[in-house]
Every structure is written in C-alpha cells, then in structure tokens.
Coordinates of C-alpha atoms (C1' of nucleotides) in Angstrom, one line a residue:
Chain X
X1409 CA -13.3 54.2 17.1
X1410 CA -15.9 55.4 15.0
X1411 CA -17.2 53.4 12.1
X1412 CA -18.0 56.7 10.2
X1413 CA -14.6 57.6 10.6
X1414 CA -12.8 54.5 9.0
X1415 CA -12.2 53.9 5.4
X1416 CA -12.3 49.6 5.1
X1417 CA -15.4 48.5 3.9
X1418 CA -16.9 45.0 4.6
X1419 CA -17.8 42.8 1.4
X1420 CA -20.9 40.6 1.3
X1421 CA -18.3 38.7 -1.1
X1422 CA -15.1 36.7 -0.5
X1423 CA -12.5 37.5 -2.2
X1424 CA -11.9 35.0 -5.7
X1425 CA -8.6 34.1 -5.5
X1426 CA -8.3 33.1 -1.9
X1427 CA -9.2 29.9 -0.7
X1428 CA -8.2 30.0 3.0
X1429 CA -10.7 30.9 5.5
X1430 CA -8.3 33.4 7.7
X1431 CA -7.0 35.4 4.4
X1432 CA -11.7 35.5 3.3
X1433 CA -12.3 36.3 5.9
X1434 CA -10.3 38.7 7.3
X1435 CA -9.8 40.6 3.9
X1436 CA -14.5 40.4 4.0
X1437 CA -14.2 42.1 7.1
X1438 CA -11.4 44.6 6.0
X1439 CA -8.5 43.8 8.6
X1440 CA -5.9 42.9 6.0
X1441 CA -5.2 44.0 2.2
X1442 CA -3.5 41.6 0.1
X1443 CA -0.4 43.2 -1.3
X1444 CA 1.0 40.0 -3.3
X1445 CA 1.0 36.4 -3.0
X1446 CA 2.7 35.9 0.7
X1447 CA 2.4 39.5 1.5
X1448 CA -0.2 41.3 3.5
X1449 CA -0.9 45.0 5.0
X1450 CA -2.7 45.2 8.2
X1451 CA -5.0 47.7 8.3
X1452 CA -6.2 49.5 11.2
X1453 CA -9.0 46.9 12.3
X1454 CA -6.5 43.8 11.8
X1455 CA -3.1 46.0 12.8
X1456 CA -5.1 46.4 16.3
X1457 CA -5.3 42.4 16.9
X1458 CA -1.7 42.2 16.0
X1459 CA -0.9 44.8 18.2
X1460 CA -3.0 43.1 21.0
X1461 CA -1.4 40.5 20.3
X1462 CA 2.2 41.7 21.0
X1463 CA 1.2 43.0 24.2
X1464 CA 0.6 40.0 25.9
X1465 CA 3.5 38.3 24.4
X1466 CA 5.8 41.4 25.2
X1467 CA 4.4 41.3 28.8
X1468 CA 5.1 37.4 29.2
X1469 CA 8.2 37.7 27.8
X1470 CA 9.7 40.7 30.1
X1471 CA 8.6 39.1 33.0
X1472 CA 11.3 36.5 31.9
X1473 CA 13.3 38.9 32.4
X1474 CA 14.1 39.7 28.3
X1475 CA 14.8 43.0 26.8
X1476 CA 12.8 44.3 23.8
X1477 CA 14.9 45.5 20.9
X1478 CA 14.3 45.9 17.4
X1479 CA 17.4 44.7 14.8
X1480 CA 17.5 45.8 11.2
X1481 CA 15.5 44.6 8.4
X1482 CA 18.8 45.0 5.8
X1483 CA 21.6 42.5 7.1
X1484 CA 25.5 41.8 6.4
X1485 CA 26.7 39.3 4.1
X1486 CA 30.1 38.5 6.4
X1487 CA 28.1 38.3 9.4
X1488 CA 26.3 35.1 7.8
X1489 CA 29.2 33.8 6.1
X1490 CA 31.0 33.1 9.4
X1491 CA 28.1 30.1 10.4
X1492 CA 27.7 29.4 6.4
X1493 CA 24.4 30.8 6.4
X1494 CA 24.5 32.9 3.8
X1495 CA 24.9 30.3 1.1
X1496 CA 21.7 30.4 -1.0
X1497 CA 22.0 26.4 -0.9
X1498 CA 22.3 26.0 3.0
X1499 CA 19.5 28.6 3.1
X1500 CA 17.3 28.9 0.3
X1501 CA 14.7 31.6 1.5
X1502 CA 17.5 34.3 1.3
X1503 CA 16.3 37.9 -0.2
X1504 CA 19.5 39.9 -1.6
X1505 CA 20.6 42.8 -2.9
X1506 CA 23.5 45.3 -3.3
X1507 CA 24.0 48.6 -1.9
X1508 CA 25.0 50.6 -5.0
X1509 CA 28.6 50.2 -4.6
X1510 CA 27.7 46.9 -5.4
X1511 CA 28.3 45.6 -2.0
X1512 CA 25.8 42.4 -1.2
X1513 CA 22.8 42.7 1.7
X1514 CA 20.5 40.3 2.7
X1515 CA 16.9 40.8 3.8
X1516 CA 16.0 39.8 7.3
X1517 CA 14.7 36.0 7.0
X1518 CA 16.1 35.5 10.8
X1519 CA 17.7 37.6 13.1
X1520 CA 20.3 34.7 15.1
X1521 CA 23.8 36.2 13.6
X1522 CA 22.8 39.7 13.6
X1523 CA 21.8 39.2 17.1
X1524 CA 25.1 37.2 18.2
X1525 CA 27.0 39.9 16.6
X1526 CA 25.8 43.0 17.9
X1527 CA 26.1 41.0 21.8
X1528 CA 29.6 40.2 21.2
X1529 CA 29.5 44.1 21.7
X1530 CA 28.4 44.0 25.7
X1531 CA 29.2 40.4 26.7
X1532 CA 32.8 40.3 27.6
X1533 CA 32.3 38.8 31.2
X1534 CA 30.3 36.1 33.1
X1535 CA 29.3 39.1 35.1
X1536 CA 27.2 40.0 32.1
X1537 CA 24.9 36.9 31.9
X1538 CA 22.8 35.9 31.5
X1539 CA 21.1 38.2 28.7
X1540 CA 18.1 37.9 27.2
X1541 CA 16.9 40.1 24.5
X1542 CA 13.6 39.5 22.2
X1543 CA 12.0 41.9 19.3
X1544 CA 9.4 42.1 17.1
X1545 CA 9.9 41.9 13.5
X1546 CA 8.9 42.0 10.1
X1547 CA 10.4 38.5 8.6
X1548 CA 10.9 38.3 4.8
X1549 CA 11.4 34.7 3.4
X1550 CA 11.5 34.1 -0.1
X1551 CA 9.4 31.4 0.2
X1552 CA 8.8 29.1 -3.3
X1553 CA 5.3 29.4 -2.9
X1554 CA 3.0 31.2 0.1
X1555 CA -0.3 30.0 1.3
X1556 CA -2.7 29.4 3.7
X1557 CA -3.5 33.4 3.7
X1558 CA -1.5 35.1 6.5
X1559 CA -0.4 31.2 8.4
X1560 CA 2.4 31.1 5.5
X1561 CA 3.4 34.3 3.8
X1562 CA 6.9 35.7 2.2
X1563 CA 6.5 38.4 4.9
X1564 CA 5.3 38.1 8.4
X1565 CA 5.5 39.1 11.9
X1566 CA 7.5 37.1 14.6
X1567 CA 8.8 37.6 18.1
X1568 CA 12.2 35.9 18.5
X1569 CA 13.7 35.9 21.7
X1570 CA 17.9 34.8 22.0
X1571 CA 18.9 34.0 25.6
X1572 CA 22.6 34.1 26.5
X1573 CA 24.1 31.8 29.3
X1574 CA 27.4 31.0 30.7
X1575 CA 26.4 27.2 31.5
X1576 CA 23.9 24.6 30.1
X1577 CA 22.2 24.4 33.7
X1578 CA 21.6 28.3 33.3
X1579 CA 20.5 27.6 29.4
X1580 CA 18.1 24.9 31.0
X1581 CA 16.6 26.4 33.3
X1582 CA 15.5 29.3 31.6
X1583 CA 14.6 27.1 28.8
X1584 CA 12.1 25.1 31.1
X1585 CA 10.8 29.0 32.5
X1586 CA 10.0 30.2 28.5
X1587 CA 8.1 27.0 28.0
X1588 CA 5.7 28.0 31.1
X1589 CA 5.4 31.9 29.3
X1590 CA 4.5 30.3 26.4
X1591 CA 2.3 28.4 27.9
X1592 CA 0.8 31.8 29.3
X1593 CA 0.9 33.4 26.2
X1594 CA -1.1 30.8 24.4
X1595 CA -3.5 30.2 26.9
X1596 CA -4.2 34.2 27.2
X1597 CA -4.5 34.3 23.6
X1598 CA -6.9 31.8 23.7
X1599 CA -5.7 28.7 21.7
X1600 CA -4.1 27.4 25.3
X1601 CA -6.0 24.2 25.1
X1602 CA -5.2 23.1 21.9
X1603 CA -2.0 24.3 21.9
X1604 CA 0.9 21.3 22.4
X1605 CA 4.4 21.5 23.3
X1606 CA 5.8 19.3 20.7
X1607 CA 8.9 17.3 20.9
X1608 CA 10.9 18.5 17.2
X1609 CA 13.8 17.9 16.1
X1610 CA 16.8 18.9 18.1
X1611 CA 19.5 19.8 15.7
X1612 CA 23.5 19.2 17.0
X1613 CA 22.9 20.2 20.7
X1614 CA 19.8 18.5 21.4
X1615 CA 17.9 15.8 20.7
X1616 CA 14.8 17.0 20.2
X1617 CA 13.5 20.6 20.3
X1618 CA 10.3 21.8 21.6
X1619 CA 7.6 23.0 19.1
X1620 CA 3.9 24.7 20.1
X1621 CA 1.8 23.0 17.9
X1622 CA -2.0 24.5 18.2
X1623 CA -4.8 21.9 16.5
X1624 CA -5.8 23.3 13.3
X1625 CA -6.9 21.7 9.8
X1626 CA -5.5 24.6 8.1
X1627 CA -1.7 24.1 9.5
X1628 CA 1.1 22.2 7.5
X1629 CA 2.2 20.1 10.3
X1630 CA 0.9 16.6 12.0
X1631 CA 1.8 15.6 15.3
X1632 CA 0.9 12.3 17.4
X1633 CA -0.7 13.1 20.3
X1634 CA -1.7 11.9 24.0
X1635 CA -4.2 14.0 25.5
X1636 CA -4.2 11.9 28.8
X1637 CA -0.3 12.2 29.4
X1638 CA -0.3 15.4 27.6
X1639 CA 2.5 14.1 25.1
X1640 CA 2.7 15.7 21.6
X1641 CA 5.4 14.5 19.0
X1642 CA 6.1 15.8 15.6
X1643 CA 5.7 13.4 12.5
X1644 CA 9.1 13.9 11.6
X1645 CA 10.8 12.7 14.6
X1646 CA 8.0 10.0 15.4
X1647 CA 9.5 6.9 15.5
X1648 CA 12.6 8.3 17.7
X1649 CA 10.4 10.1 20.5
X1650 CA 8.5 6.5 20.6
X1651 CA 11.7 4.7 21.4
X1652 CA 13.1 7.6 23.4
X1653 CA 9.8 8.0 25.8
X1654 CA 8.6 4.4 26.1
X1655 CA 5.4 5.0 24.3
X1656 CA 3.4 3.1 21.9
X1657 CA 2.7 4.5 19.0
X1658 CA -1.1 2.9 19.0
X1659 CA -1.9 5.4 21.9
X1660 CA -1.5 8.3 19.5
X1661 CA -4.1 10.4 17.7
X1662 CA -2.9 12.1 14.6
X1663 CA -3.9 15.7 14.1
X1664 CA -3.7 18.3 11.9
X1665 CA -1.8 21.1 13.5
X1666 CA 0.1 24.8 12.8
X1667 CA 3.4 25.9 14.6
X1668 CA 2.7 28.6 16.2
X1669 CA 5.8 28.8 18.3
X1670 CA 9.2 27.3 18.2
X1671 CA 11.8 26.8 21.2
X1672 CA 15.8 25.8 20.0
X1673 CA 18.5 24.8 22.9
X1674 CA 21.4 26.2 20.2
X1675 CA 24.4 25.1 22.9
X1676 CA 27.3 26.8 22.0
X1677 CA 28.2 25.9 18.5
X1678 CA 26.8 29.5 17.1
X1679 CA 28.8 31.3 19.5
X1680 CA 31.6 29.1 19.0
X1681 CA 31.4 29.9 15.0
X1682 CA 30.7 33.3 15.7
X1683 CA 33.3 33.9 18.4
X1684 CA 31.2 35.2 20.7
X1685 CA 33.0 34.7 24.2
X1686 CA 33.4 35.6 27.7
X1687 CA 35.5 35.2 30.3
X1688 CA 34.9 33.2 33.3
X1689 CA 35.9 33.5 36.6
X1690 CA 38.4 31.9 36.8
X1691 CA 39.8 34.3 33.7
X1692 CA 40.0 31.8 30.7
X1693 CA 37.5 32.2 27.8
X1694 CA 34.7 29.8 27.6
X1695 CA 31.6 29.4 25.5
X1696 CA 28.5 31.2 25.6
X1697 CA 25.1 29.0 25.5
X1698 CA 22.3 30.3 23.7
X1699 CA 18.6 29.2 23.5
X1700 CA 16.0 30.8 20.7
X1701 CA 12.6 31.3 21.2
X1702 CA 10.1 32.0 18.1
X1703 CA 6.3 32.7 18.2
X1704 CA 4.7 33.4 14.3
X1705 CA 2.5 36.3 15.8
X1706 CA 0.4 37.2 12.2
X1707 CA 0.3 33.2 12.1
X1708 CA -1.5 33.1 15.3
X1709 CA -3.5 35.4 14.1
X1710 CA -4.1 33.5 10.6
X1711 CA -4.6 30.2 13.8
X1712 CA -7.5 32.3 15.7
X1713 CA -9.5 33.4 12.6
X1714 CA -9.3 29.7 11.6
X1715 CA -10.1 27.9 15.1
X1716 CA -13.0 30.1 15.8
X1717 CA -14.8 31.7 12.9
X1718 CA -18.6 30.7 12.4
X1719 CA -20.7 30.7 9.1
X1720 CA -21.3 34.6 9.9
X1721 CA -17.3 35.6 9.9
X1722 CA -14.8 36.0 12.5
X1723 CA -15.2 35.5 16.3
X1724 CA -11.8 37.1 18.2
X1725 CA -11.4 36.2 21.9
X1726 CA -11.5 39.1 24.1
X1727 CA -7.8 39.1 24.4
X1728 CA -7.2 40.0 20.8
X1729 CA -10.3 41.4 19.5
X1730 CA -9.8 44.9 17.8
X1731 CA -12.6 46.3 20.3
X1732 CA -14.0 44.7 23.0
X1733 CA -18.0 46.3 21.6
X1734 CA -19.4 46.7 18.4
X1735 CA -22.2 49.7 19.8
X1736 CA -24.9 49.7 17.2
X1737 CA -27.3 52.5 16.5
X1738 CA -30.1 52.0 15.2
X1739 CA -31.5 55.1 14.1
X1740 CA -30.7 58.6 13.6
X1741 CA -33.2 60.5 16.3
X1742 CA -31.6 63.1 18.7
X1743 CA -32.5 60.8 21.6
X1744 CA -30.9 57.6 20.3
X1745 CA -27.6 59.8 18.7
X1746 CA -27.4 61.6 22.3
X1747 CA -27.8 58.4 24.5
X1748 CA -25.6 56.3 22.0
X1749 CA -22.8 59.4 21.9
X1750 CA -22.8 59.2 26.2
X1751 CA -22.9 55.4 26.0
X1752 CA -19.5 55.3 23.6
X1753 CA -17.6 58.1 25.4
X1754 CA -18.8 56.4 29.5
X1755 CA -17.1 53.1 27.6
X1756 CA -14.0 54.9 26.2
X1757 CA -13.3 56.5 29.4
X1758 CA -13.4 53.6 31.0
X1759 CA -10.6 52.4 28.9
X1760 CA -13.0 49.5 26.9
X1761 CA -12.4 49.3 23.1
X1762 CA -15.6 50.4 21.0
X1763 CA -16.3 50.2 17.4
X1764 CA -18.9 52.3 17.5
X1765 CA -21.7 52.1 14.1
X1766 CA -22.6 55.7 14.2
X1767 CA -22.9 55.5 10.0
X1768 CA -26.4 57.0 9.0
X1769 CA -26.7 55.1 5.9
X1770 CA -26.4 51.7 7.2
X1771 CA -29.8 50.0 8.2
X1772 CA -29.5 47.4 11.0
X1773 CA -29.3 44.6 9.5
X1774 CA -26.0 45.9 7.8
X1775 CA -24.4 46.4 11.2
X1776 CA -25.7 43.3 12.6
X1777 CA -24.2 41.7 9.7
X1778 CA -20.7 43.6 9.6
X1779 CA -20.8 43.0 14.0
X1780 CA -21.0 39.4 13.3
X1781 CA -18.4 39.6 10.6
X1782 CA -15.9 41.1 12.5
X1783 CA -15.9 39.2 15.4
X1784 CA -16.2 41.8 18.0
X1785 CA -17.4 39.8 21.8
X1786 CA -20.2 41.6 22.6
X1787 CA -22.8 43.8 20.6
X1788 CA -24.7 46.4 21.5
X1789 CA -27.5 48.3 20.6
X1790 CA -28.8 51.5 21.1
X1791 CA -32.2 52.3 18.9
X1792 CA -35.7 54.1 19.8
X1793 CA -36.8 50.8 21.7
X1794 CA -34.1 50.4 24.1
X1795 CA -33.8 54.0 24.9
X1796 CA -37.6 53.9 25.9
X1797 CA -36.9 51.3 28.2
X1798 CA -33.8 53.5 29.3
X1799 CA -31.7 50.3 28.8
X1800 CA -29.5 48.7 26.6
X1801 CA -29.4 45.5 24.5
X1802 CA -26.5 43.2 25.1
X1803 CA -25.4 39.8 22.9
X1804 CA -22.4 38.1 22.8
X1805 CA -20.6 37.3 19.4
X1806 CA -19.1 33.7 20.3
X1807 CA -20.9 30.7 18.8
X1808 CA -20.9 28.9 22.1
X1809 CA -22.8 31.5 24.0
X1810 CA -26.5 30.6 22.8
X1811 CA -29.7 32.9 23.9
X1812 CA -31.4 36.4 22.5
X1813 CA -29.8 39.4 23.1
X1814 CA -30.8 40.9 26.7
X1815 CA -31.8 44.3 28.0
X1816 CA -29.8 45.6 31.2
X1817 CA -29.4 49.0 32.5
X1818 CA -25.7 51.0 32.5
X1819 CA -25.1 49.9 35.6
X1820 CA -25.0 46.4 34.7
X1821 CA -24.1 46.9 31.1
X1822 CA -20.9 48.2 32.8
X1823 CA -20.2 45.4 34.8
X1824 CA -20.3 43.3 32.6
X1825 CA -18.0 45.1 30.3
X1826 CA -15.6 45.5 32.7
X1827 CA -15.4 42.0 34.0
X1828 CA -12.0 40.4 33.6
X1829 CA -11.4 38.6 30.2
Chain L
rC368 C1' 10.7 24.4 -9.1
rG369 C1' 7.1 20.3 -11.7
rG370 C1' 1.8 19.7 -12.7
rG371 C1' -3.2 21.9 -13.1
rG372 C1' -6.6 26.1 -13.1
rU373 C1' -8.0 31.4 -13.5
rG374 C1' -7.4 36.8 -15.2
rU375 C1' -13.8 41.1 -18.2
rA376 C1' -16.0 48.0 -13.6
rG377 C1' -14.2 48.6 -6.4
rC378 C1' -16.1 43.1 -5.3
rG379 C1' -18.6 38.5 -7.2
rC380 C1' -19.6 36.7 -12.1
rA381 C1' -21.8 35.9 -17.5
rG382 C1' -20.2 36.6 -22.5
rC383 C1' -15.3 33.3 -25.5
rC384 C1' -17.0 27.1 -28.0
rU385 C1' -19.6 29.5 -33.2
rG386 C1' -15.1 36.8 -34.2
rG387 C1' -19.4 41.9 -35.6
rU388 C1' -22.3 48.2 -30.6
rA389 C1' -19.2 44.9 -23.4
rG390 C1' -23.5 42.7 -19.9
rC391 C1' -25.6 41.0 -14.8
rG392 C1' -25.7 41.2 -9.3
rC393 C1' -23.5 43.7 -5.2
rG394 C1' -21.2 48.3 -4.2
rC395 C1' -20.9 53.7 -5.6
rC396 C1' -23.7 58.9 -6.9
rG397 C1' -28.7 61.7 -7.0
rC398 C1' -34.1 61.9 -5.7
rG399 C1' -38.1 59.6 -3.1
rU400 C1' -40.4 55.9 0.1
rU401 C1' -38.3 52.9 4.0
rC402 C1' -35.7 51.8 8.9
rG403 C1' -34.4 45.6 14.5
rG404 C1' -30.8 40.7 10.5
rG405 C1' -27.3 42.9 4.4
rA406 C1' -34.9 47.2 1.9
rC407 C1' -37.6 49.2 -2.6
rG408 C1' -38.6 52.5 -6.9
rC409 C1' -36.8 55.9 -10.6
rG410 C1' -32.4 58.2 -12.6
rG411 C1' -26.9 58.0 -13.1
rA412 C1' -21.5 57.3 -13.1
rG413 C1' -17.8 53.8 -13.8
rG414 C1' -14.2 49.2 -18.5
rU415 C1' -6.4 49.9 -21.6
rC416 C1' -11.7 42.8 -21.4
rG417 C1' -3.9 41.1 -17.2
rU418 C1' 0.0 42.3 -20.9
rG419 C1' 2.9 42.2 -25.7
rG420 C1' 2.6 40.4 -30.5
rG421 C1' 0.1 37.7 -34.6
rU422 C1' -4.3 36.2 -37.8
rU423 C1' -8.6 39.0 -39.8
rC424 C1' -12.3 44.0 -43.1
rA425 C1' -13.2 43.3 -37.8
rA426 C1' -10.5 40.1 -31.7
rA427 C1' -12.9 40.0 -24.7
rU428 C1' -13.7 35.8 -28.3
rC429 C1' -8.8 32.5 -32.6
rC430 C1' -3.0 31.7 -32.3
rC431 C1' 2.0 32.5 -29.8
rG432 C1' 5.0 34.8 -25.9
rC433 C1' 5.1 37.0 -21.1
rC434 C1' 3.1 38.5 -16.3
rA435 C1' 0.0 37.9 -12.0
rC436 C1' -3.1 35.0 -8.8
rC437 C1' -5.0 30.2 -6.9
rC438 C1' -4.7 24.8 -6.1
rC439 C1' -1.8 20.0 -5.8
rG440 C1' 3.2 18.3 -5.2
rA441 C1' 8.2 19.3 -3.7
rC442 C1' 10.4 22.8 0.0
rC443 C1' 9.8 24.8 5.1
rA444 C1' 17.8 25.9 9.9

RNA sequence: CGGGGUGUAGCGCAGCCUGGUAGCGCGCCGCGUUCGGGACGCGGAGGUCGUGGGUUCAAAUCCCGCCACCCCGACCA
C-alpha cells in the first residue's frame, strides 16, 4: 500500500477525550475512528490487524475441525424467551427494537440461542455429531458505560465457537483440544506468554470454567497466579480453586489482567431448554452437550497495543502488523523513486506487506516518526545515500531489538524479510 | 445508574473569574529557501464558541434546562 494513496493522517496529538493508551494511540496513528463512546470504525490500517488477526484464529480453529459461519446481527425474541434470556433483568445488555409491525427484535449481544436453534435444523441423529461451527461477529452490548478504548466497547468483534456432542467424554475431550488452539492462537499472536488459562466460574455444569487471562494493567480482571506450576485463578472464584487444588493462597502473585478469551462446558441444560435433541443409537432421544468457545478479537487487539507500545507509539508483532515494512523514501530524485518503486513491487511480489512512504511532501523525519508510530517491524530506507552504496538501510521497530539501523544488499534485505515470523 | 470533570477551527489549547471586534500552536492552501528524526520565511483560508432558553443596550463569558464525551464507583450469563 501506498502511503500517497491513503486518506488517515497521523497526529502529533492525542486525542483529548481519551485516556487509554490502545484507543491514543491507535486513533494518533489513524487505525480506528471513534464513532461514539464504546463504538469504533476500523479503518484500513487498523481493519488490516483485525483481519490478521482472524486469520490465524480461523486457521486454528478449522484445524479443530469447526465450521465458519456467520449468524445475523437482528435476532428473535421467542428464540430467547425459551432459556429466559430475553428478560432485560436476566440480561441487561439487551439492544431492542420492533420491526414496524411492531414485532420485537433484539440486537446480537451473543449468538448461543440463535446458534442452537438454527442446529436443531441438521442434528437429528448421533450420526450427525459431533458439530462444531464458529463465526466472526460484530457483538453489540449495551453496556452502562464503555472504556478502556477498543478492550470494552458497546460494539466489538468476537469469534464464538459452539461445539455439539452426544456425550460428556466427547464434550471433554474436544474441550481439552480448543484449550491447546487457544493456546496456539495466543502464542502466534504474540501475547502467548502472558497469557493464562484461568480457572472461572463454572456455572450449573461445571465447576469452574476456563478463562485466557493475558497480563495487562489496562484489563478489568485480577487473577492469582503461579508461574512455577503454571496455575492461574480468577479473583472471583479464589477461595474455592484454593480449596479445590490444594494450593496456598500465599504462593500467589496478584496481577492485573484482560480476558481475552473465554471457554464454557454448557452440558446439556441449553439444549435441554431449547429442545434441541437427537436420537441415539439405540433410538430413544437423549441430550445434546454443548461447549462455547469466545476470543474478544478487537480486545486483543486493544491487549497488543497496550502490552507493547513504546514512548514513540505502537509496536505490532509480525503476526498482526498491518504491513510487515514501512519502505521510506527519502527524497524525490529519479534514482531513489526508481530504486525505491523496484524495491516495493520485488517485496509485493513476494507476497510481504509494504506500507510504502512514497509522499513527496513529508521530510524524513515525518516518516521516521509516523514508522515508529505505527508500529510496523521493520523500516526501511531508500534515499540518495543508500542508493550510492547500492544497498539498503534496515531497523527493526521493537523496543527490545537495540542497535543503528544497518546497510545490506537485496539479497540479504530479502532474506531477512522472508524469514519466518 | 450514583458521584466528579470537560465541550471554543480538522487536532491540542488559551480566553470565561471581572460581559464590549474570537486568539495561539499544530495541521491545511500558495510562493520561496530547505531535505536522514516531526524545518524556516512571507502570504492566506478556515468558527452555529455542544445545544435550547433566560438576564442584559450587549453573552464564548452570567443563570437554567438538555445533549455529548472522559474519569471513579456499581455492572460485566
């Protein structure tokens, strides 16, 4: 992509009436617009990190075997009156309207009852399961107040993933396989490390659910936590996890933390209300088991700008970053605009992400700055000096990566570019 | 939803207390000089002062209502 080619701006300022350091900075570098309180649009530099994003959760997730789907944002009332869900006091982020012959919709807050219904559909038989479908969508919760930028907004993009069993043994086991893709997920996002699978609370199947926590002082959550044993538990359910794994409480650290994902072992009570069933094979009806899996994808997002930005702006992992170069050039003379042209369309055709500063105007301290800002891994720059030393000058973005930028030819300049993430 | 704060040019702000021609920086437009970490000079454009009402000869400024945004708390299957 060419700079000169897209409309956001950077600002030297941040924004007044945002205090968290995802929604600055981010809005600073021009990935995201602020619509209202809670509501953000992604624009093409920040809807390219959600879509990265995605990817790696949609591939993790269809290697589980899941189908990708996408449900409807507008919902039925009588589908969420048969679990009592669509009582504004059971569930009080509830949107709602009427269609204009007055009949009442609901907005999308969650999709488990839309989901259930639409299945009761195609599962008839215990020939049909297990099933496992997941989609990507837009989540409106009419939340009493949003904050922390795009970590806790009225509107905001999830992946929820239902699984569909005929036993609790098949439930369980492909319970115990998403917790390793999540793993994946996380740790190819980047955040793997400080990223905890949290014991929650369980609801009526369970005792305790399982929670991703990922270390951050701008989440909403606190967890106790064991790095040595690798144990994290959720405040809320401290003093029963103690009891219930034999730990001491005094071995805990207590950290700040954000929920960045969220797996539910429902059992069959949904179904149950729902009348979702199957027939066995033995040919009497029996109860379907059903597990939900949540990841807050613009939260992770909100997560990664948090965790890693520097006093110069953002700093994206490869994985997600909107382009995998910022190419600089300096300068304006044919040799420079010719050698820079051939360097962005060798790296294109390679299939590497460029944001490529051809702007005139800009002087090079401007695309320094705006490079830094936007957190793109590597920089490089093409200018009068580096094309006299037919080379090119290479530095990395991330804070931990210390040293002056380097001059290397294409050859290497390639290599490194296309070296795994 | 309770408490607190803020709304003045695209962005960041001053002006309000003490009413009297709406200002600064950045950004934007034009010309010139510059050109490796957000340059400089000269010229210029851009404003329902959140909104509705009230007081006054006169309101960005004083009073009342409303709206929006931010923070703390509560809430977060």
């Amino acid at each position: 992509m060419r700079l000169s080619q897209l409309f956001t701006k950077t600002s030297k300022t941040a924004p007044a009436d945002e205090v968290s350091k995802n929604a600055q900075l981010l809005i600073q570098a021009g990935f995201v617009y602020k619509e209202m309180a809670g509501a953000y649009a992604y624009l093409p530099l920040g809807l390219k990190v959600v879509e990265n994003i995605k990817q790696i959760v949609r591939e993790e997730m269809n290697a589980l075997g899941s189908n990708e789907l996408i449900m409807t944002g507008l919902q039925r009332k009588d589908v969420w009156e048969k679990t009592g869900r669509w009582d504004d006091e059971t569930v009080d982020v509830w949107f709602k309207s009427k269609l204009k012959d007055d009949t009442e919709v609901g907005f999308g807050w969650s999709h488990e009852e839309p989901i259930v219904e639409m299945l009761k559909q195609y599962i008839q038989s215990y020939k049909d399961l297990p099933v496992s479908v997941y989609q990507f969508q837009t989540k409106l919760r009419n939340e009493l107040r949003a904050k922390s930028g795009i970590m806790r907004g009225r509107e905001f993009v999830m992946k929820d993933m239902y699984s569909f069993h005929d036993s609790a043994e098949s439930l369980e086991a492909y319970y115990n396989q998403s917790i390793e893709a999540y793993k994946r997920v996380f740790d190819r996002l980047g955040i793997g490390e400080e990223t905890y699978v949290t014991f929650a609370s369980g609801g009526a199947f369970t005792k305790f659910s399982h929670e991703f926590q990922t270390i951050c002082d701008a989440g909403e959550d606190v967890i106790y936590l064991h790095r040595g044993k690798n144990i994290a538990v959720n405040e809320e359910v401290i003093d029963d996890a103690v009891k219930e794994l034999g730990i001491s409480r005094d071995e805990l650290e207590k950290v700040k933390t954000a929920e960045t994902g969220n797996i539910f072992n429902f059992g069959t009570q949904k179904t149950d209300e729902m009348g979702l069933h199957f027939t066995g094979q033995d040919g009497t009806e029996q109860s379907l088991y059903i597990g939900s899996y949540g990841i807050g994808i613009t939260r992770v997002m909100g997560v990664i700008v948090e965790k890693f930005a520097d006093e110069r702006g953002i700093v994206w992992p490869e994985a997600v970053a909107p382009a995998k170069v910022y190419l600089a050039r300096l300068g304006t003379e044919t040799e420079v605009v010719r050698a820079a042209d051939e360097l962005y369309n060798e790296l294109t055709k390679q299939g590497i992400g460029v944001l490529y500063d051809d702007r005139e105007e800009a002087r090079p301290g401007e695309k320094f700055a705006d490079a830094d800002l936007m957190g793109i891994p590597y920089r490089v720059v093409v200018s009068a000096k580096t094309v006299a030393a037919n080379s090119y000058e290479i530095k990395r973005r991330s804070s931990n990566t210390k040293g002056d930028p380097e001059l290397v030819n294409q050859t290497q300049l390639l290599k490194i570019m296309s070296s795994p993430i």
